[in-house]
Coordinates of C-alpha atoms and ligand atoms in Angstrom, one line a residue:
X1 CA -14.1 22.1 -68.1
X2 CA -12.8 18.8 -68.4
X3 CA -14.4 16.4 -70.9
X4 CA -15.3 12.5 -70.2
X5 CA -15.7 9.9 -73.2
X6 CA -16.9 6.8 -73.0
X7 CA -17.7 3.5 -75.1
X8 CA -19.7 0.6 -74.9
X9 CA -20.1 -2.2 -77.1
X10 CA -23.8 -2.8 -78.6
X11 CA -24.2 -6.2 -76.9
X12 CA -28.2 -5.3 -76.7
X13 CA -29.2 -4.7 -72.6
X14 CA -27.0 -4.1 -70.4
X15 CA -26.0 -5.9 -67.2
X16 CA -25.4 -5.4 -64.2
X17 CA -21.8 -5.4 -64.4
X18 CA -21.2 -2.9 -67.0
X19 CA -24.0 -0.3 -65.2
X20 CA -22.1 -0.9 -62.1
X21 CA -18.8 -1.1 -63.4
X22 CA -19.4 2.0 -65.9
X23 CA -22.4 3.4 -66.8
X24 CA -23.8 4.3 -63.3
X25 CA -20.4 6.4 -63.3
X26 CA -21.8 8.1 -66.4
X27 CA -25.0 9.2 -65.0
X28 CA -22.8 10.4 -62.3
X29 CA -20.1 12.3 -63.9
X30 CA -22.3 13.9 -66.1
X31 CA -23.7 16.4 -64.2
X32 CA -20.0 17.9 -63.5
X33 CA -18.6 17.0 -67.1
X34 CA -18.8 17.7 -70.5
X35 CA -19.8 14.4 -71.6
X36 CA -19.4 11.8 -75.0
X37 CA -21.1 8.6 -74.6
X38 CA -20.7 6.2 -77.8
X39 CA -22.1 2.9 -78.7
X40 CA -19.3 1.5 -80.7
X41 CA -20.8 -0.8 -83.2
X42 CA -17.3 -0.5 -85.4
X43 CA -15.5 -2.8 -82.5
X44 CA -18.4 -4.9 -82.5
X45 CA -18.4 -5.5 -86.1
X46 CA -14.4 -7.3 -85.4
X47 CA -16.2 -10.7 -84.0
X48 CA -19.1 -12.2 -85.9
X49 CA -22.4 -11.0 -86.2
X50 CA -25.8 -11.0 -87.9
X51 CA -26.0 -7.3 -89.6
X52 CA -30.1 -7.3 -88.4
X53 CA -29.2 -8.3 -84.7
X54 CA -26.7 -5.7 -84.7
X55 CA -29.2 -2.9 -85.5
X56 CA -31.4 -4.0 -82.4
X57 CA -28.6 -4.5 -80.4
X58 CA -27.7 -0.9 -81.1
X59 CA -31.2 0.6 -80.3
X60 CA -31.3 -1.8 -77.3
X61 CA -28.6 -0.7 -75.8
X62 CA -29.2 3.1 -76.6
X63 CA -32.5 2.1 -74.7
X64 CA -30.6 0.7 -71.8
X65 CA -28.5 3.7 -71.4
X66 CA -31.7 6.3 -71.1
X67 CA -33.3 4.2 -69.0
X68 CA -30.0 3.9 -66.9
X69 CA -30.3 7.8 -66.8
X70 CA -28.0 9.4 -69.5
X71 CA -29.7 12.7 -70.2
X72 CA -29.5 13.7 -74.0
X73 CA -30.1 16.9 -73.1
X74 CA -26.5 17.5 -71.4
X75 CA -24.6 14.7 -72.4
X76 CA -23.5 13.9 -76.2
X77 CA -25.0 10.1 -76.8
X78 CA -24.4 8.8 -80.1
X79 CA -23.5 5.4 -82.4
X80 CA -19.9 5.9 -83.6
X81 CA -20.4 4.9 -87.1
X82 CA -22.8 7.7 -87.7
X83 CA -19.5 9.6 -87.0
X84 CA -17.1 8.9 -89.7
X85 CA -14.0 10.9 -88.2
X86 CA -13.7 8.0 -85.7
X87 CA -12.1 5.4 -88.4
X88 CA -10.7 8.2 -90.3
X89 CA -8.7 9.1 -87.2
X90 CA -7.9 5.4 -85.9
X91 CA -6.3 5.0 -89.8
X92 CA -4.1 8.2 -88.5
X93 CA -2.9 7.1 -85.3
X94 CA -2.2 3.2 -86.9
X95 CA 0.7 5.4 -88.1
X96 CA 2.4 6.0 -85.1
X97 CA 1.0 2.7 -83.0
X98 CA 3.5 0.3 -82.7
X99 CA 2.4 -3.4 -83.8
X100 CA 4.4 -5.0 -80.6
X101 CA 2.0 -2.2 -78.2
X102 CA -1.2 -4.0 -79.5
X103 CA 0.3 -8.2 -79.7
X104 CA 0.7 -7.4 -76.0
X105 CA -2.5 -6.4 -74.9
X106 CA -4.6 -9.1 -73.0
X107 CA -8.0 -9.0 -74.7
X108 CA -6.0 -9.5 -77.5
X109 CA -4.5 -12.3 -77.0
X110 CA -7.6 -13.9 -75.0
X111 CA -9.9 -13.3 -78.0
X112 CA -6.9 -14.0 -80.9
X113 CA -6.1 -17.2 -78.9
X114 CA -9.8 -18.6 -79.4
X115 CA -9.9 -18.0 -83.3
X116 CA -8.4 -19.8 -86.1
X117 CA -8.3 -17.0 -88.3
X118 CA -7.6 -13.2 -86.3
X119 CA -8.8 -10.6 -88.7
X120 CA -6.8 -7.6 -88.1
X121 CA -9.5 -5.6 -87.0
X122 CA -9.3 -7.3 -83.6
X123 CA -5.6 -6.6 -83.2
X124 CA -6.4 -3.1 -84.3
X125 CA -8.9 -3.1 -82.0
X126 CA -7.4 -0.6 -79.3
X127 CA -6.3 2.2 -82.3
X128 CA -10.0 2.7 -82.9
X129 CA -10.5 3.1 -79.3
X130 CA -8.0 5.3 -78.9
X131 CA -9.7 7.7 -81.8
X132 CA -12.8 7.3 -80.1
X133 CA -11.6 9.2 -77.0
X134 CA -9.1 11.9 -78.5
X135 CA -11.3 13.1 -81.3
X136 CA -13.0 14.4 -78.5
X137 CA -9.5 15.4 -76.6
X138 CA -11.3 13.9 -73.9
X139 CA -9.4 13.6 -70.8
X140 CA -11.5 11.0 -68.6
X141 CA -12.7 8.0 -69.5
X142 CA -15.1 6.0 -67.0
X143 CA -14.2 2.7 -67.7
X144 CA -14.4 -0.8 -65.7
X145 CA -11.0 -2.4 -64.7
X146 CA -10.9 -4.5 -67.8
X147 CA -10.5 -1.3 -69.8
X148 CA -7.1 0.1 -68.1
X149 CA -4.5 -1.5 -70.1
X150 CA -6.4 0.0 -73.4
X151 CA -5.8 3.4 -72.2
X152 CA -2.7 3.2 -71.0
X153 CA -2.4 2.5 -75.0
X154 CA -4.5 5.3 -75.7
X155 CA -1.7 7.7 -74.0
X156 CA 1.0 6.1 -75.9
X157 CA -0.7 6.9 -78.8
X158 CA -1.5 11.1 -77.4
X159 CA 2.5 11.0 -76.8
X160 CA 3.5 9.8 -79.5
X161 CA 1.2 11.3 -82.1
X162 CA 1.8 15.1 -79.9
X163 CA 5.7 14.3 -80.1
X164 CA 5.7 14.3 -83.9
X165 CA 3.2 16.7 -84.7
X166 CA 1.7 18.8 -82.2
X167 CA 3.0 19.4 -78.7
X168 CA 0.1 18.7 -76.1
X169 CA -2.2 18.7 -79.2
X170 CA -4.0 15.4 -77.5
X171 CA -4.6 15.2 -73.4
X172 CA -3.3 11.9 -72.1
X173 CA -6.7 10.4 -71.1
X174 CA -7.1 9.1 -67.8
X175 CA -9.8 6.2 -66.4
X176 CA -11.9 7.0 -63.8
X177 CA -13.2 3.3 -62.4
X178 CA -15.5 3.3 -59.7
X179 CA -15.5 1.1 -56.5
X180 CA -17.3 -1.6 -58.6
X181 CA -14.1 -1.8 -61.0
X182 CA -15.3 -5.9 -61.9
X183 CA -17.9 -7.3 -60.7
X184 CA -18.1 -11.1 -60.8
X185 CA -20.7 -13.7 -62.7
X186 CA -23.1 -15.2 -60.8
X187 CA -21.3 -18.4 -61.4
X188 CA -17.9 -16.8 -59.8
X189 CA -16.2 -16.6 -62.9
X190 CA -13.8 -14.2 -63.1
X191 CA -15.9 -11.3 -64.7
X192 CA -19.8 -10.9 -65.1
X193 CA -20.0 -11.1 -69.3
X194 CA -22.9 -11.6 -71.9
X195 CA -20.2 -13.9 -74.0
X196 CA -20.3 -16.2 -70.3
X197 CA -23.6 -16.4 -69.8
X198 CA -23.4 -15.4 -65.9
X199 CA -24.9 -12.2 -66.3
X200 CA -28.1 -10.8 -64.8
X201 CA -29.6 -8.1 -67.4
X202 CA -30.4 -4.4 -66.0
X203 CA -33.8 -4.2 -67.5
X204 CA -34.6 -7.9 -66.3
X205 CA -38.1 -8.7 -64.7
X206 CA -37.4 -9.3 -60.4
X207 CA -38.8 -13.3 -61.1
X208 CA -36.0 -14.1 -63.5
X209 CA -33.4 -11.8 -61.5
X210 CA -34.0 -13.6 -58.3
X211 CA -33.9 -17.0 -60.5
X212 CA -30.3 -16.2 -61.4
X213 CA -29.1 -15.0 -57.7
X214 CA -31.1 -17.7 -55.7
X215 CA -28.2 -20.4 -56.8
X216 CA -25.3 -18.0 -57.2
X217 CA -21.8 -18.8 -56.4
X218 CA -20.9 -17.4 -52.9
X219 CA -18.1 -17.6 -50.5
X220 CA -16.6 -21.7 -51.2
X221 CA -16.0 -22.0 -47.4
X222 CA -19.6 -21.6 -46.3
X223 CA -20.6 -25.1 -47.2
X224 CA -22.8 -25.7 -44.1
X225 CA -25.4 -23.2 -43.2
X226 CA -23.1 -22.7 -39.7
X227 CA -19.9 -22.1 -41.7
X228 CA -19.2 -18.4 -41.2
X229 CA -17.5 -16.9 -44.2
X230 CA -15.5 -14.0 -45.3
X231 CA -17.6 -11.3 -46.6
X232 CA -14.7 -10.1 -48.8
X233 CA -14.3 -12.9 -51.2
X234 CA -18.1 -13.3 -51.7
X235 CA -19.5 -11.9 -55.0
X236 CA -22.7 -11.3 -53.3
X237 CA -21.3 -8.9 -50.9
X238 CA -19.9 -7.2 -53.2
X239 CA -22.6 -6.5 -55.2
X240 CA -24.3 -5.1 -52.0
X241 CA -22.1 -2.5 -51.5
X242 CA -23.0 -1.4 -55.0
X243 CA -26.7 -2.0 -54.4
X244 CA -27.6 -1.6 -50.3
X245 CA -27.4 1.4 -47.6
X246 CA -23.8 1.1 -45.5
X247 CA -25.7 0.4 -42.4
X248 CA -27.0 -2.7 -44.7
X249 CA -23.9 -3.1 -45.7
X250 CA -22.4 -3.6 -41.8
X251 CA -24.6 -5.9 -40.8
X252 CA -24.3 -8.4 -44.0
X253 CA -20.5 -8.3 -43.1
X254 CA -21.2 -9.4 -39.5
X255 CA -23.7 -11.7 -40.2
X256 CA -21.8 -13.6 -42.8
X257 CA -18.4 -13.3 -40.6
X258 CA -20.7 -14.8 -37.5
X259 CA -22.8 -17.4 -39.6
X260 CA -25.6 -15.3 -38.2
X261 CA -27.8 -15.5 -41.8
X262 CA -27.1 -18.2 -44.1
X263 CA -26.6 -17.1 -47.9
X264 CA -30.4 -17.5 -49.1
X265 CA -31.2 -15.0 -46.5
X266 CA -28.3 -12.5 -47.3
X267 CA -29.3 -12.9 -50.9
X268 CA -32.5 -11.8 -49.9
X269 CA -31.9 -8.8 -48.5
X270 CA -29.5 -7.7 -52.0
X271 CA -32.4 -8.9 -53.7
X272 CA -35.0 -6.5 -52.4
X273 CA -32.5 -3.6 -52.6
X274 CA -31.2 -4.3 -56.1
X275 CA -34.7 -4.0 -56.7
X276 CA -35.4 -0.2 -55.3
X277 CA -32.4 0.4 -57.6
X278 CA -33.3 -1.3 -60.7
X279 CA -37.3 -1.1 -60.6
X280 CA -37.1 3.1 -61.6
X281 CA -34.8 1.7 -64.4
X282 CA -37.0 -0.7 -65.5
X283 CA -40.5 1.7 -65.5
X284 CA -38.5 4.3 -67.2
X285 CA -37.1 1.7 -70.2
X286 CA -41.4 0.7 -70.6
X287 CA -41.7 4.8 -71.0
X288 CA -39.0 4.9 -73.8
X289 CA -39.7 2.0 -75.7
X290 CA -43.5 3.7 -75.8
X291 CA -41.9 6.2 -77.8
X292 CA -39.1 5.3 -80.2
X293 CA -39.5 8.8 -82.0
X294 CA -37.7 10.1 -78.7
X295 CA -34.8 7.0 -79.8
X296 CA -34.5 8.1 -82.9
X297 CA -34.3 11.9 -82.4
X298 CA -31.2 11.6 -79.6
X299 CA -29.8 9.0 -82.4
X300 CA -30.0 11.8 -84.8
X301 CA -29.1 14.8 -82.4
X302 CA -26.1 12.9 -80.6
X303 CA -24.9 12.1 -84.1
X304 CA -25.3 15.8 -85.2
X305 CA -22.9 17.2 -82.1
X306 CA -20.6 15.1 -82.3
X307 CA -19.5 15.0 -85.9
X308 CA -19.7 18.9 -85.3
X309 CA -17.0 18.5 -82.6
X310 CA -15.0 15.9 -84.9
X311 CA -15.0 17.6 -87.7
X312 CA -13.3 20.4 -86.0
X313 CA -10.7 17.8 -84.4
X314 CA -10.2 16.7 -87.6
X315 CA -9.2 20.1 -89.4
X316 CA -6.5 20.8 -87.0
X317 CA -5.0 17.0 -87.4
X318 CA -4.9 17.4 -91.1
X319 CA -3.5 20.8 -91.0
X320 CA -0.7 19.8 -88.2
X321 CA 0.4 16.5 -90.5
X322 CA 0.3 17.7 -94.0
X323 CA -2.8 16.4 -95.0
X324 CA -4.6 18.6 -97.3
Ligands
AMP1 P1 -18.7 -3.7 -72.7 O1 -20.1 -4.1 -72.4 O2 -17.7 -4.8 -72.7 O3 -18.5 -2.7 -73.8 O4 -18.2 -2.8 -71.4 C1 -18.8 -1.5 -71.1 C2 -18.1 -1.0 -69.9 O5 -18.5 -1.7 -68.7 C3 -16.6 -0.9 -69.9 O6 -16.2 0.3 -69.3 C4 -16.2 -2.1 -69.1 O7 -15.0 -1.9 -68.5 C5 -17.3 -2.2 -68.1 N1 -17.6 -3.6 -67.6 C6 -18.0 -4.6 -68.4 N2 -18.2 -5.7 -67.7 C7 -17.9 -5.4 -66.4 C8 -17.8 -6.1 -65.1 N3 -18.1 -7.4 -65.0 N4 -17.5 -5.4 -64.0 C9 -17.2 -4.1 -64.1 N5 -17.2 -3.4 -65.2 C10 -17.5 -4.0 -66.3
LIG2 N1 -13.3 -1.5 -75.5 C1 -14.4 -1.0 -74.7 C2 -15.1 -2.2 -74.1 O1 -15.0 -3.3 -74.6 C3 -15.4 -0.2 -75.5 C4 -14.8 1.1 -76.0 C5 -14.6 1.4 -77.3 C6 -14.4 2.2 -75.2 N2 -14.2 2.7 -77.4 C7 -14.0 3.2 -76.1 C8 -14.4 2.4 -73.8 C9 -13.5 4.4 -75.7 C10 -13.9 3.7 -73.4 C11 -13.5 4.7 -74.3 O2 -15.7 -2.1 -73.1

């Protein structure tokens, strides 16, 4: 059976672009998978932080992903730095990573060319990544878009490590993206992020949702309530072929293409299906948050499996380089 890994980054709820993007894929793909899912608060820790918000954010977003419908009881959920092998492994693999691999990667330099001071951790960002995914010898990782180039990295890394020490040792892991590969802010920036501000939260209340979508950036050429539009550059329509039926789907194509509704009412209608999705989310978040002894025990269970199946990992990469 194949095995999937994924991360996310503690950033507290999530949003609608990284369910969509990612973790709806996860509910999916965990039913036919072996699955790892890891909240990686050792990449968080690269950018500033307040060590007490960071221990919410963890448990928020390990809330978030229950609600979202990970199920402990198949699936492997757990807070990398409960695991040490992941950083003892990412220390490995800085070995055979070379430095020009990681100056060229483009959340690098987005995120380097905003500080004054880079601490290394961000360039080395990616090797930690990579050790996420092969102490598992994972070979698919649901991932949005923004996420490729990383593990195109990550397979660099599996060739080069296998090439010196171990023949095929590592799989070369692969991303599965879904159809919702990025989905846009709400204010048509170029990717829906908490660090932008154009997000709308998974486990948000419908009043505050429909506060965000009611002036949301649409298609620039309908400027008029007459202008038709093209569905295809619209955020909005986008996000209802994540959220509505196909047949929905049809007609919010034709009626934007004909100027037959005008964007309030198409918003509408995404409104009240995002809704059916999210409101089951929502209900089941109230149920968990009732009972944080369930939090705590897939915290400690999740923990418990996978340094079982690092440890292991570990052995053999020791043994194959020398280490004693
Ligand atoms: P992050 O919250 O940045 O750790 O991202 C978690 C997962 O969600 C990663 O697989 C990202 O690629 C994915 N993701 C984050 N934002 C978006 C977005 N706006 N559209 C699609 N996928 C996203
Ligand atoms: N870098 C990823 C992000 O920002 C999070 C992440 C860390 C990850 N380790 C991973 C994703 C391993 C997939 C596999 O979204």
């Amino acid at each position: 059976m194949s095995r999937i890994f994924s991360g996310i980054q503690p950033s507290g709820e999530l949003h609608i672009g990284n369910y969509l993007g990612a973790v709806k894929n996860y509910a999916e793909l965990q039913r036919s998978y072996e699955s790892f899912f890891c909240i990686v608060d050792y990449h968080a820790i690269t950018i500033p932080y307040e060590p007490e918000d960071l221990r919410a954010r963890t448990r928020e977003m390990m809330v978030s992903l229950l609600a979202a419908g990970l199920d402990p009881s198949t699936s492997t959920i757990f807070v990398q730095s409960m695991v040490p092998q992941h950083t003892e492994l990412a220390w490995i693999f800085n070995s055979v990573t070379p430095l020009g691999e990681l100056e060229r990667q483009t959340q690098y330099k987005d995120k380097a060319s905003r500080m004054e001071s880079v601490p290394a951790g961000i360039l080395n960002y990616p090797i930690l990544q990579a050790a996420d995914i092969l102490l598992y010898r994972a070979d698919l990782v649901p991932v949005g878009e923004d996420q490729v180039q990383h593990l195109e990295l990550s397979r660099e890394i599996a060739r080069r490590w296998n090439a010196r020490f171990g023949a095929e040792f590592f799989p070369e892991p692969q991303a599965k993206l879904t159809p919702a590969r990025r989905i846009m802010g709400l204010d048509g920036n170029a990717k829906m992020s908490k660090s932008m501000g154009n997000t709308v939260g998974l486990l948000e209340p419908p009043d505050s949702v429909w506060e965000k979508l009611r002036p949301a950036v649409t298609d620039p050429a309908r400027v008029r309530r007459t202008d038709p539009g093209t569905p295809e550059v619209c955020n909005i329509y986008h996000l209802h072929r994540a959220f509505s039926p196909p047949d929905v789907v049809a007609n919010v194509e034709t009626q934007c293409r004909t100027a037959g509704w005008g964007c309030i009412e198409c918003k509408k209608v995404l409104f009240e299906h995002m809704n059916k999705e999210l409101a089951p989310i929502r209900a089941r978040s109230v149920e968990i948050r009732a009972r944080p002894e369930i939090v705590d025990q897939v915290i400690g269970d999740g923990a418990a499996t996978a340094r079982r199946v690092a440890s292991e990992t570990m052995r053999e990469v020791k043994e194959r380089m020398g280490l004693v």
